[in-house]
PDB file of C-alpha atoms in Angstrom:
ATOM      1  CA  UNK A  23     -94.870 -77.687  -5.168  1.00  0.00           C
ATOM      2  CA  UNK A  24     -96.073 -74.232  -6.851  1.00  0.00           C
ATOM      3  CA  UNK A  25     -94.694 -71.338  -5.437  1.00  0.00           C
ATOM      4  CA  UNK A  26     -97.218 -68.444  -5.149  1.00  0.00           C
ATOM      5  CA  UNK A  27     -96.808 -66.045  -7.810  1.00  0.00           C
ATOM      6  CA  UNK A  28     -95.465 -62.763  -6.101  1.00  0.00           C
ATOM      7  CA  UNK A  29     -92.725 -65.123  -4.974  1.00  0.00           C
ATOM      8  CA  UNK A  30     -91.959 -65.890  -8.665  1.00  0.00           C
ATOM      9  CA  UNK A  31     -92.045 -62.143  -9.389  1.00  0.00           C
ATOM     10  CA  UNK A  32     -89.921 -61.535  -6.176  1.00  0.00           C
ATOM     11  CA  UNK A  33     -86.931 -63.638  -7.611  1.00  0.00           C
ATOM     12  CA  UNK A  34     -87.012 -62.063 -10.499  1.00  0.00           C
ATOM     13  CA  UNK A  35     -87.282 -58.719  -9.295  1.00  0.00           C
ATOM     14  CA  UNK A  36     -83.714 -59.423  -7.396  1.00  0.00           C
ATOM     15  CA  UNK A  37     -82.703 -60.977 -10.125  1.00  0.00           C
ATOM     16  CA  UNK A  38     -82.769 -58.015 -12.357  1.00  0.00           C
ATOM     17  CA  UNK A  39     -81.311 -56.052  -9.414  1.00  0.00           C
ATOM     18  CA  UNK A  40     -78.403 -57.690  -9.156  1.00  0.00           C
ATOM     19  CA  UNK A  41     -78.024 -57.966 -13.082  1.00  0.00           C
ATOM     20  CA  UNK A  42     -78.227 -53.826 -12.997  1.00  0.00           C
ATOM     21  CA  UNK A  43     -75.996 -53.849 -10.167  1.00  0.00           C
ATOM     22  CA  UNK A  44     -73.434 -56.205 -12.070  1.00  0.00           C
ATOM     23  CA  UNK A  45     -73.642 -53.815 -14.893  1.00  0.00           C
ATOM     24  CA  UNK A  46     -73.013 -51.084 -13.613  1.00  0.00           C
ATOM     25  CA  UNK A  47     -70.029 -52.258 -11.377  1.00  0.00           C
ATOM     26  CA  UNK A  48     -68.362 -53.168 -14.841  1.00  0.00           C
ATOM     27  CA  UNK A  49     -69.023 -49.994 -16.078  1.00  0.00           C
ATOM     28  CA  UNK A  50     -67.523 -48.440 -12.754  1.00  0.00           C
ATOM     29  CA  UNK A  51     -64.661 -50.553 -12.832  1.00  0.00           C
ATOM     30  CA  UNK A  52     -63.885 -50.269 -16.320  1.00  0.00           C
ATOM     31  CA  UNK A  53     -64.088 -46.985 -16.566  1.00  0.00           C
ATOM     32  CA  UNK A  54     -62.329 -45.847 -13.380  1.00  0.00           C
ATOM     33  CA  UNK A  55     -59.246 -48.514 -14.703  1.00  0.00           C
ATOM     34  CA  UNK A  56     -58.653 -47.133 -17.892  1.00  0.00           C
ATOM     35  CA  UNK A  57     -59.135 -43.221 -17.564  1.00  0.00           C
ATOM     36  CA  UNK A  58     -58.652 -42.217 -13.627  1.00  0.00           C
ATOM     37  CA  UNK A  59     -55.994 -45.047 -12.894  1.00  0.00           C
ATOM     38  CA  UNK A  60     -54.272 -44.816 -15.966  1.00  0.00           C
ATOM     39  CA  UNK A  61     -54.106 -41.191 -15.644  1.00  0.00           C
ATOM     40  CA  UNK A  62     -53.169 -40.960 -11.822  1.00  0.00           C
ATOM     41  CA  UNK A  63     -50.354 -43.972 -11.973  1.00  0.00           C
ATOM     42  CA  UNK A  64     -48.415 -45.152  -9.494  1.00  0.00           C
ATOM     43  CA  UNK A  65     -50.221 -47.387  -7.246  1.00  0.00           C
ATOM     44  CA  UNK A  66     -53.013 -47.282  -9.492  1.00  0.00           C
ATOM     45  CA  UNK A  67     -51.507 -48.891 -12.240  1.00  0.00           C
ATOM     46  CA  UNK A  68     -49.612 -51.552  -9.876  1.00  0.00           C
ATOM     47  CA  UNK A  69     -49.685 -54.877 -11.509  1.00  0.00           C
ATOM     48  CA  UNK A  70     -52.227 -56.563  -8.648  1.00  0.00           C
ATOM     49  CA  UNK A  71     -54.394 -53.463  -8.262  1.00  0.00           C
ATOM     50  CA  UNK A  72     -55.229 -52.713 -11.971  1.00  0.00           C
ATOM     51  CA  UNK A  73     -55.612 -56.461 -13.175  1.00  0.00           C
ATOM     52  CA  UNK A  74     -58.191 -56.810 -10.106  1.00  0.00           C
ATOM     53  CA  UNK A  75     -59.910 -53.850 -11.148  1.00  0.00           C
ATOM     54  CA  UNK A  76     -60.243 -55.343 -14.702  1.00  0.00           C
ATOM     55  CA  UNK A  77     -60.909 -59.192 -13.795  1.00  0.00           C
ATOM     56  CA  UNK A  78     -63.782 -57.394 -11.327  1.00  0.00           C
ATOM     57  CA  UNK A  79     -65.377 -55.784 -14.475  1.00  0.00           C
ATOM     58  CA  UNK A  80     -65.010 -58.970 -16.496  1.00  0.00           C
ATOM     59  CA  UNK A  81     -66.808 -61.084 -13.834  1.00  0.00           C
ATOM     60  CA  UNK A  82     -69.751 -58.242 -13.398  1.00  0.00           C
ATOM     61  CA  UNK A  83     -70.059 -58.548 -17.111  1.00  0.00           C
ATOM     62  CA  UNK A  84     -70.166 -62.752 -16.850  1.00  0.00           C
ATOM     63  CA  UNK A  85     -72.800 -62.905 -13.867  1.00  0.00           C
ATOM     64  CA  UNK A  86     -75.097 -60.610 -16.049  1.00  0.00           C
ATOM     65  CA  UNK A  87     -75.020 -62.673 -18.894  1.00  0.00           C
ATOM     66  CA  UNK A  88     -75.344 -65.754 -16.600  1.00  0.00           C
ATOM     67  CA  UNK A  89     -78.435 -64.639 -14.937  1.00  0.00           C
ATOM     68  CA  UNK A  90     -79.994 -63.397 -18.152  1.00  0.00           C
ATOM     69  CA  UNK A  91     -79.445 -66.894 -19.853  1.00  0.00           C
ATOM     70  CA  UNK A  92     -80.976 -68.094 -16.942  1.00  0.00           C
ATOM     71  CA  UNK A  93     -77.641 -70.473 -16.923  1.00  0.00           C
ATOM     72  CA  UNK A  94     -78.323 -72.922 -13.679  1.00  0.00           C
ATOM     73  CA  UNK A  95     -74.981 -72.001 -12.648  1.00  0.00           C
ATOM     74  CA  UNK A  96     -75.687 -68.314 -11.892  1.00  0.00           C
ATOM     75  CA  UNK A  97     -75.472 -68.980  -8.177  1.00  0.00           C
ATOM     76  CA  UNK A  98     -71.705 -70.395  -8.357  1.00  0.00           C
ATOM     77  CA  UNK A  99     -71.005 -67.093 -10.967  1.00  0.00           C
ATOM     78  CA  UNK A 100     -72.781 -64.641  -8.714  1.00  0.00           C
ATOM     79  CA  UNK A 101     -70.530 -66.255  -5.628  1.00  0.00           C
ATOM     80  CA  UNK A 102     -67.770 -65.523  -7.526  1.00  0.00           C
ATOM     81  CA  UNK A 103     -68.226 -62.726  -8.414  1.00  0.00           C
ATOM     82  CA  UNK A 104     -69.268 -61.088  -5.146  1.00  0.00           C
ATOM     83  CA  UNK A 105     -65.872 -62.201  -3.726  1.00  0.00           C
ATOM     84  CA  UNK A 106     -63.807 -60.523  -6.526  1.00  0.00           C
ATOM     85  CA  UNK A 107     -66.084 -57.474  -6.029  1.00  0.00           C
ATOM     86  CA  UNK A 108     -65.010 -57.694  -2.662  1.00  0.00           C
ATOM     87  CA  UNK A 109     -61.933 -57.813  -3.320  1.00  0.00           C
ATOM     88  CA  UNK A 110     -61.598 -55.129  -5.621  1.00  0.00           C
ATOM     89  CA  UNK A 111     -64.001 -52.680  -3.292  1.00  0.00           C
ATOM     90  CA  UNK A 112     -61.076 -53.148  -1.027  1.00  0.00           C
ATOM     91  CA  UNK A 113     -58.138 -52.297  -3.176  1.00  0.00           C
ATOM     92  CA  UNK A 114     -60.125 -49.177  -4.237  1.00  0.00           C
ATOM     93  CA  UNK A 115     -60.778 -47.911  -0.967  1.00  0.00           C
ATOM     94  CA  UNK A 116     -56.928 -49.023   0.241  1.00  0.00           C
ATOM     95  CA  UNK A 117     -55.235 -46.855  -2.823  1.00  0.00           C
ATOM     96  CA  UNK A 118     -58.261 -43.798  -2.328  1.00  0.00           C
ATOM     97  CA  UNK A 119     -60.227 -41.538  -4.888  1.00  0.00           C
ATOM     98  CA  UNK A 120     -62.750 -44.265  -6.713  1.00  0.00           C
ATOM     99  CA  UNK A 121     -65.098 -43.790  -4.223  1.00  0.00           C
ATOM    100  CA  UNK A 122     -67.712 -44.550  -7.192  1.00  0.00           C
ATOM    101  CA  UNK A 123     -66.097 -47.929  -7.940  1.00  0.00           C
ATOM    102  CA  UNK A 124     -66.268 -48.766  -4.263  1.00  0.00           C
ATOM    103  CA  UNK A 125     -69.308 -47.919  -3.914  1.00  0.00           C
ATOM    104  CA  UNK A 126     -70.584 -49.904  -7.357  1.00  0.00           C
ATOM    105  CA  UNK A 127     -68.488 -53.057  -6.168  1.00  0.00           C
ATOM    106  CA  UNK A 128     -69.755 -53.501  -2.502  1.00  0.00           C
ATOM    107  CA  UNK A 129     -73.590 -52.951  -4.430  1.00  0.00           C
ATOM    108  CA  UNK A 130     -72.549 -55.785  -6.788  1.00  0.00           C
ATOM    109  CA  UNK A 131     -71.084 -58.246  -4.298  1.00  0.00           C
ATOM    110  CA  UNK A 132     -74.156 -57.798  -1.777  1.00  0.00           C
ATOM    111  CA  UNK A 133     -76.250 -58.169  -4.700  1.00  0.00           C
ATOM    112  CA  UNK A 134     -74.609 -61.292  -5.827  1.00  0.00           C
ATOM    113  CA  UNK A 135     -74.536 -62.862  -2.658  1.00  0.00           C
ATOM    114  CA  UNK A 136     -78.061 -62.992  -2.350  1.00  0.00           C
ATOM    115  CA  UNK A 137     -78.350 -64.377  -6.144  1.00  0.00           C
ATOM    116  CA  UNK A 138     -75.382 -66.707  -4.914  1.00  0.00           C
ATOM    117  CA  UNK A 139     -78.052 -68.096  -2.042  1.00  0.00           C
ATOM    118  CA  UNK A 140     -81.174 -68.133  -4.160  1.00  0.00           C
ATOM    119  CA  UNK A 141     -82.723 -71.319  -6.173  1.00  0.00           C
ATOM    120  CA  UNK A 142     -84.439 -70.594  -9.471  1.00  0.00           C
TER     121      UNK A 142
END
């Protein structure tokens, strides 16, 4: 069965939403690890908070690359990923003051989700 075309430009439309979106939550993540949590300390250096914060930026980085190699396993990366965003939205918001990566995170995971629920 053909699929109309605006439904063809639809999917990719969220597609390169939710690549932007996994972008810049890496960015967001990285950035906020290695110069505001590295500079504040204590809790934001804790073992389980910081390696969270940079497995969440490695993942964002992996879904983008999935979905532009059109990789058939996008969906199972983007599921992933939205949990480990999740994840690491919560951490951020639980420890205060990365209000931008919380923000970036709960974009990326909602984002993903839908990629995580969509057949290309």
């Amino acid at each position: 069965m053909n699929q109309p075309a605006y439904a063809h430009t639809s999917a990719e439309h969220s597609m390169q939403d939710c690549i932007e979106a996994c972008n810049q939550c890496h960015q967001a993540c990285l950035q906020t690890a290695m110069n505001h949590c590295l500079k504040a300390g204590g809790k934001h250096v804790e073992t389980e908070h910081f390696r969270l914060m940079l497995n969440c930026a490695e993942i964002c980085q992996t879904s983008a690359n999935f979905q532009l190699s059109s990789s058939s396993f996008h969906p199972l990366v983007c599921e992933v990923c939205a949990k480990i965003c999740e994840a690491c939205a919560e951490s951020c918001k639980k420890i205060g003051g990365m209000d931008e990566c919380v923000e970036a995170c709960l974009n990326c995971a909602e984002s993903c989700r839908k990629m995580a629920t969509t057949q290309h």
